[in-house]
């Protein structure tokens, strides 16, 4: 289908080492390149980072989302990339965001950690829809 849209939700473990400042700088680099590349390929989404854990939603045309996710999986700045959800969607949740960012500083990732706690902190057992909903809610709160 020409105009079909999909959504990928995954979690991964950060492998960037060093002090907080170094890690923040590396995350800014990831975001800068992600935003540039996503803007040109029609991918939108949100990225959450909380020291040990990344959670990301990617949405857009299937081929573009899949190519992006393939590249992301090869990235050595994280490991144990676990796909939580791959769904056909009818509309985007992060329409205005080439990549929204929710970092630890805002204190917002707590919501996701609450979810992780339910799984005994096994990220692979997180529910993709819940992670997506949590990122959306966190972004709405951050907007206000
Ligand atoms: C947690 C994380 C999230 C990323 N998100 C994106 C993204 O949304 N879009 C993107 O193009 N690259 C993203 N990247 C960067 C890609 O993994 C990759 O480095 C970049 O696309 C350049 O790929 P290339 O060197 O094969 O051209 C992310 C990397 C990490 C570690």
PDB file of C-alpha atoms and ligand atoms in Angstrom:
ATOM      1  CA  UNK A   1       0.000   0.000   0.000  1.00  0.00           C
ATOM      2  CA  UNK A   2       1.466   3.291  -1.128  1.00  0.00           C
ATOM      3  CA  UNK A   3       0.621   5.333   1.947  1.00  0.00           C
ATOM      4  CA  UNK A   4       0.901   2.665   4.612  1.00  0.00           C
ATOM      5  CA  UNK A   5       2.578   3.490   7.891  1.00  0.00           C
ATOM      6  CA  UNK A   6       4.234   1.274  10.472  1.00  0.00           C
ATOM      7  CA  UNK A   7       5.506   1.712  13.993  1.00  0.00           C
ATOM      8  CA  UNK A   8       8.490  -0.003  15.569  1.00  0.00           C
ATOM      9  CA  UNK A   9       9.049   0.034  19.326  1.00  0.00           C
ATOM     10  CA  UNK A  10      12.276  -1.318  20.777  1.00  0.00           C
ATOM     11  CA  UNK A  11      14.422  -1.153  23.874  1.00  0.00           C
ATOM     12  CA  UNK A  12      18.182  -1.587  24.155  1.00  0.00           C
ATOM     13  CA  UNK A  13      20.980  -1.308  26.646  1.00  0.00           C
ATOM     14  CA  UNK A  14      23.368   1.624  26.479  1.00  0.00           C
ATOM     15  CA  UNK A  15      26.997   0.622  25.906  1.00  0.00           C
ATOM     16  CA  UNK A  16      28.414   4.160  26.008  1.00  0.00           C
ATOM     17  CA  UNK A  17      30.762   4.383  28.945  1.00  0.00           C
ATOM     18  CA  UNK A  18      32.259   7.361  30.757  1.00  0.00           C
ATOM     19  CA  UNK A  19      30.928  10.119  32.970  1.00  0.00           C
ATOM     20  CA  UNK A  20      27.480  11.701  32.659  1.00  0.00           C
ATOM     21  CA  UNK A  21      28.802  14.602  30.624  1.00  0.00           C
ATOM     22  CA  UNK A  22      30.427  12.329  28.069  1.00  0.00           C
ATOM     23  CA  UNK A  23      27.323  10.169  27.784  1.00  0.00           C
ATOM     24  CA  UNK A  24      25.124  13.274  27.317  1.00  0.00           C
ATOM     25  CA  UNK A  25      27.387  14.516  24.540  1.00  0.00           C
ATOM     26  CA  UNK A  26      27.194  11.155  22.790  1.00  0.00           C
ATOM     27  CA  UNK A  27      23.399  11.105  23.062  1.00  0.00           C
ATOM     28  CA  UNK A  28      23.255  14.609  21.558  1.00  0.00           C
ATOM     29  CA  UNK A  29      25.343  13.309  18.632  1.00  0.00           C
ATOM     30  CA  UNK A  30      22.971  10.374  18.168  1.00  0.00           C
ATOM     31  CA  UNK A  31      19.996  12.753  18.190  1.00  0.00           C
ATOM     32  CA  UNK A  32      21.551  15.234  15.769  1.00  0.00           C
ATOM     33  CA  UNK A  33      22.265  12.567  13.173  1.00  0.00           C
ATOM     34  CA  UNK A  34      18.951  10.783  13.813  1.00  0.00           C
ATOM     35  CA  UNK A  35      16.981  13.993  13.303  1.00  0.00           C
ATOM     36  CA  UNK A  36      18.766  14.907  10.083  1.00  0.00           C
ATOM     37  CA  UNK A  37      18.398  11.452   8.616  1.00  0.00           C
ATOM     38  CA  UNK A  38      14.800  10.944   9.772  1.00  0.00           C
ATOM     39  CA  UNK A  39      13.710  14.344   8.453  1.00  0.00           C
ATOM     40  CA  UNK A  40      14.934  13.418   4.996  1.00  0.00           C
ATOM     41  CA  UNK A  41      13.432   9.934   5.024  1.00  0.00           C
ATOM     42  CA  UNK A  42      10.021  10.761   6.512  1.00  0.00           C
ATOM     43  CA  UNK A  43      10.593   8.918   9.782  1.00  0.00           C
ATOM     44  CA  UNK A  44       9.261  10.395  13.034  1.00  0.00           C
ATOM     45  CA  UNK A  45       9.380   9.143  16.594  1.00  0.00           C
ATOM     46  CA  UNK A  46      10.662   9.498  20.126  1.00  0.00           C
ATOM     47  CA  UNK A  47      13.758   8.375  21.972  1.00  0.00           C
ATOM     48  CA  UNK A  48      14.039   7.934  25.715  1.00  0.00           C
ATOM     49  CA  UNK A  49      17.343   7.510  27.458  1.00  0.00           C
ATOM     50  CA  UNK A  50      17.923   6.748  31.088  1.00  0.00           C
ATOM     51  CA  UNK A  51      21.568   5.775  31.585  1.00  0.00           C
ATOM     52  CA  UNK A  52      21.254   2.064  31.163  1.00  0.00           C
ATOM     53  CA  UNK A  53      18.309   1.901  28.815  1.00  0.00           C
ATOM     54  CA  UNK A  54      17.175   3.310  25.484  1.00  0.00           C
ATOM     55  CA  UNK A  55      13.557   3.035  24.378  1.00  0.00           C
ATOM     56  CA  UNK A  56      12.586   4.273  20.929  1.00  0.00           C
ATOM     57  CA  UNK A  57       9.524   4.564  18.735  1.00  0.00           C
ATOM     58  CA  UNK A  58      10.054   4.855  14.968  1.00  0.00           C
ATOM     59  CA  UNK A  59       7.127   5.508  12.651  1.00  0.00           C
ATOM     60  CA  UNK A  60       6.792   6.104   8.934  1.00  0.00           C
ATOM     61  CA  UNK A  61       6.631   4.263   5.599  1.00  0.00           C
ATOM     62  CA  UNK A  62       7.564   0.569   6.103  1.00  0.00           C
ATOM     63  CA  UNK A  63      10.684   0.585   3.900  1.00  0.00           C
ATOM     64  CA  UNK A  64      12.060   3.730   5.556  1.00  0.00           C
ATOM     65  CA  UNK A  65      11.361   2.515   9.096  1.00  0.00           C
ATOM     66  CA  UNK A  66      12.899  -0.879   8.341  1.00  0.00           C
ATOM     67  CA  UNK A  67      16.048   0.615   6.782  1.00  0.00           C
ATOM     68  CA  UNK A  68      16.450   2.936   9.756  1.00  0.00           C
ATOM     69  CA  UNK A  69      15.919   0.156  12.266  1.00  0.00           C
ATOM     70  CA  UNK A  70      18.452  -2.045  10.422  1.00  0.00           C
ATOM     71  CA  UNK A  71      21.090   0.671  10.806  1.00  0.00           C
ATOM     72  CA  UNK A  72      20.182   1.265  14.431  1.00  0.00           C
ATOM     73  CA  UNK A  73      20.558  -2.426  15.250  1.00  0.00           C
ATOM     74  CA  UNK A  74      24.149  -2.389  13.941  1.00  0.00           C
ATOM     75  CA  UNK A  75      25.094   0.592  16.114  1.00  0.00           C
ATOM     76  CA  UNK A  76      27.672  -0.264  18.735  1.00  0.00           C
ATOM     77  CA  UNK A  77      26.576   2.474  21.094  1.00  0.00           C
ATOM     78  CA  UNK A  78      23.907   0.082  22.336  1.00  0.00           C
ATOM     79  CA  UNK A  79      23.337  -3.675  22.580  1.00  0.00           C
ATOM     80  CA  UNK A  80      20.608  -6.242  23.217  1.00  0.00           C
ATOM     81  CA  UNK A  81      18.231  -4.439  20.873  1.00  0.00           C
ATOM     82  CA  UNK A  82      14.827  -6.013  21.559  1.00  0.00           C
ATOM     83  CA  UNK A  83      11.965  -5.400  19.172  1.00  0.00           C
ATOM     84  CA  UNK A  84       8.834  -4.995  21.291  1.00  0.00           C
ATOM     85  CA  UNK A  85       6.302  -4.113  18.598  1.00  0.00           C
ATOM     86  CA  UNK A  86       5.958  -3.811  14.827  1.00  0.00           C
ATOM     87  CA  UNK A  87       2.504  -2.569  13.903  1.00  0.00           C
ATOM     88  CA  UNK A  88       0.699  -1.144  10.924  1.00  0.00           C
ATOM     89  CA  UNK A  89      -0.758   2.188  12.046  1.00  0.00           C
ATOM     90  CA  UNK A  90      -3.222   4.633  10.556  1.00  0.00           C
ATOM     91  CA  UNK A  91      -1.677   7.794  11.945  1.00  0.00           C
ATOM     92  CA  UNK A  92       1.551   8.947  13.513  1.00  0.00           C
ATOM     93  CA  UNK A  93       1.848   9.712  17.226  1.00  0.00           C
ATOM     94  CA  UNK A  94       4.930  11.910  16.878  1.00  0.00           C
ATOM     95  CA  UNK A  95       3.995  13.797  13.755  1.00  0.00           C
ATOM     96  CA  UNK A  96       5.996  16.943  14.524  1.00  0.00           C
ATOM     97  CA  UNK A  97       9.089  15.139  15.732  1.00  0.00           C
ATOM     98  CA  UNK A  98      11.900  13.885  13.519  1.00  0.00           C
ATOM     99  CA  UNK A  99      12.983  12.462  16.893  1.00  0.00           C
ATOM    100  CA  UNK A 100      11.567  13.728  20.176  1.00  0.00           C
ATOM    101  CA  UNK A 101      13.874  13.256  23.125  1.00  0.00           C
ATOM    102  CA  UNK A 102      13.099  12.397  26.722  1.00  0.00           C
ATOM    103  CA  UNK A 103      16.212  12.343  28.841  1.00  0.00           C
ATOM    104  CA  UNK A 104      16.888  11.431  32.411  1.00  0.00           C
ATOM    105  CA  UNK A 105      17.256  15.055  33.494  1.00  0.00           C
ATOM    106  CA  UNK A 106      13.550  15.727  33.174  1.00  0.00           C
ATOM    107  CA  UNK A 107      12.828  12.905  35.594  1.00  0.00           C
ATOM    108  CA  UNK A 108      10.221  11.689  33.109  1.00  0.00           C
ATOM    109  CA  UNK A 109      11.683   8.263  32.380  1.00  0.00           C
ATOM    110  CA  UNK A 110      10.405   7.243  35.778  1.00  0.00           C
ATOM    111  CA  UNK A 111       7.210   6.194  34.074  1.00  0.00           C
ATOM    112  CA  UNK A 112       9.081   3.714  31.949  1.00  0.00           C
ATOM    113  CA  UNK A 113      11.034   2.454  34.898  1.00  0.00           C
ATOM    114  CA  UNK A 114       7.739   1.803  36.659  1.00  0.00           C
ATOM    115  CA  UNK A 115       6.788  -0.341  33.694  1.00  0.00           C
ATOM    116  CA  UNK A 116      10.166  -2.075  33.724  1.00  0.00           C
ATOM    117  CA  UNK A 117       9.701  -2.895  37.360  1.00  0.00           C
ATOM    118  CA  UNK A 118       6.586  -4.861  36.451  1.00  0.00           C
ATOM    119  CA  UNK A 119       8.788  -7.121  34.322  1.00  0.00           C
ATOM    120  CA  UNK A 120      11.454  -7.623  36.989  1.00  0.00           C
ATOM    121  CA  UNK A 121      13.604  -5.132  34.982  1.00  0.00           C
ATOM    122  CA  UNK A 122      13.826  -7.415  32.012  1.00  0.00           C
ATOM    123  CA  UNK A 123      13.443  -4.902  29.137  1.00  0.00           C
ATOM    124  CA  UNK A 124      12.599  -7.656  26.666  1.00  0.00           C
ATOM    125  CA  UNK A 125       9.428  -8.334  28.629  1.00  0.00           C
ATOM    126  CA  UNK A 126       8.159  -4.774  28.274  1.00  0.00           C
ATOM    127  CA  UNK A 127       4.965  -4.385  26.288  1.00  0.00           C
ATOM    128  CA  UNK A 128       5.499  -2.372  23.085  1.00  0.00           C
ATOM    129  CA  UNK A 129       2.119  -0.666  23.286  1.00  0.00           C
ATOM    130  CA  UNK A 130       2.716   0.350  26.878  1.00  0.00           C
ATOM    131  CA  UNK A 131       6.159   1.726  26.050  1.00  0.00           C
ATOM    132  CA  UNK A 132       4.655   3.670  23.137  1.00  0.00           C
ATOM    133  CA  UNK A 133       1.880   5.035  25.364  1.00  0.00           C
ATOM    134  CA  UNK A 134       4.373   5.954  28.100  1.00  0.00           C
ATOM    135  CA  UNK A 135       6.586   7.901  25.674  1.00  0.00           C
ATOM    136  CA  UNK A 136       3.554   9.701  24.271  1.00  0.00           C
ATOM    137  CA  UNK A 137       2.331  10.602  27.762  1.00  0.00           C
ATOM    138  CA  UNK A 138       5.782  11.753  28.845  1.00  0.00           C
ATOM    139  CA  UNK A 139       6.068  13.984  25.799  1.00  0.00           C
ATOM    140  CA  UNK A 140       2.654  15.517  26.441  1.00  0.00           C
ATOM    141  CA  UNK A 141       3.616  16.235  30.046  1.00  0.00           C
ATOM    142  CA  UNK A 142       6.948  17.702  28.927  1.00  0.00           C
ATOM    143  CA  UNK A 143       5.033  20.033  26.572  1.00  0.00           C
ATOM    144  CA  UNK A 144       3.082  21.549  29.438  1.00  0.00           C
TER     145      UNK A 144
HETATM  146  C1  LIG B   1      19.726   4.588  20.566  1.00  0.00           C
HETATM  147  C2  LIG B   1      19.984   5.015  19.156  1.00  0.00           C
HETATM  148  C3  LIG B   1      18.960   5.587  18.399  1.00  0.00           C
HETATM  149  C4  LIG B   1      19.168   5.971  17.078  1.00  0.00           C
HETATM  150  N1  LIG B   1      18.138   6.499  16.367  1.00  0.00           N
HETATM  151  C5  LIG B   1      18.308   6.790  15.066  1.00  0.00           C
HETATM  152  C6  LIG B   1      17.228   7.266  14.275  1.00  0.00           C
HETATM  153  O1  LIG B   1      16.107   7.469  14.738  1.00  0.00           O
HETATM  154  N2  LIG B   1      17.473   7.517  12.955  1.00  0.00           N
HETATM  155  C7  LIG B   1      18.700   7.339  12.386  1.00  0.00           C
HETATM  156  O2  LIG B   1      18.863   7.571  11.197  1.00  0.00           O
HETATM  157  N3  LIG B   1      19.738   6.910  13.122  1.00  0.00           N
HETATM  158  C8  LIG B   1      19.584   6.631  14.438  1.00  0.00           C
HETATM  159  N4  LIG B   1      20.649   6.190  15.175  1.00  0.00           N
HETATM  160  C9  LIG B   1      21.977   6.169  14.548  1.00  0.00           C
HETATM  161  C10 LIG B   1      22.170   4.953  13.683  1.00  0.00           C
HETATM  162  O3  LIG B   1      22.383   3.842  14.502  1.00  0.00           O
HETATM  163  C11 LIG B   1      23.387   5.144  12.753  1.00  0.00           C
HETATM  164  O4  LIG B   1      24.511   5.447  13.482  1.00  0.00           O
HETATM  165  C12 LIG B   1      23.138   6.261  11.765  1.00  0.00           C
HETATM  166  O5  LIG B   1      21.911   6.095  11.132  1.00  0.00           O
HETATM  167  C13 LIG B   1      24.252   6.306  10.694  1.00  0.00           C
HETATM  168  O6  LIG B   1      24.313   5.079  10.051  1.00  0.00           O
HETATM  169  P1  LIG B   1      25.441   4.764   8.961  1.00  0.00           P
HETATM  170  O7  LIG B   1      26.749   5.060   9.630  1.00  0.00           O
HETATM  171  O8  LIG B   1      25.249   3.322   8.621  1.00  0.00           O
HETATM  172  O9  LIG B   1      25.163   5.701   7.846  1.00  0.00           O
HETATM  173  C14 LIG B   1      20.449   5.794  16.509  1.00  0.00           C
HETATM  174  C15 LIG B   1      21.472   5.215  17.262  1.00  0.00           C
HETATM  175  C16 LIG B   1      21.255   4.824  18.579  1.00  0.00           C
HETATM  176  C17 LIG B   1      22.370   4.223  19.374  1.00  0.00           C
END
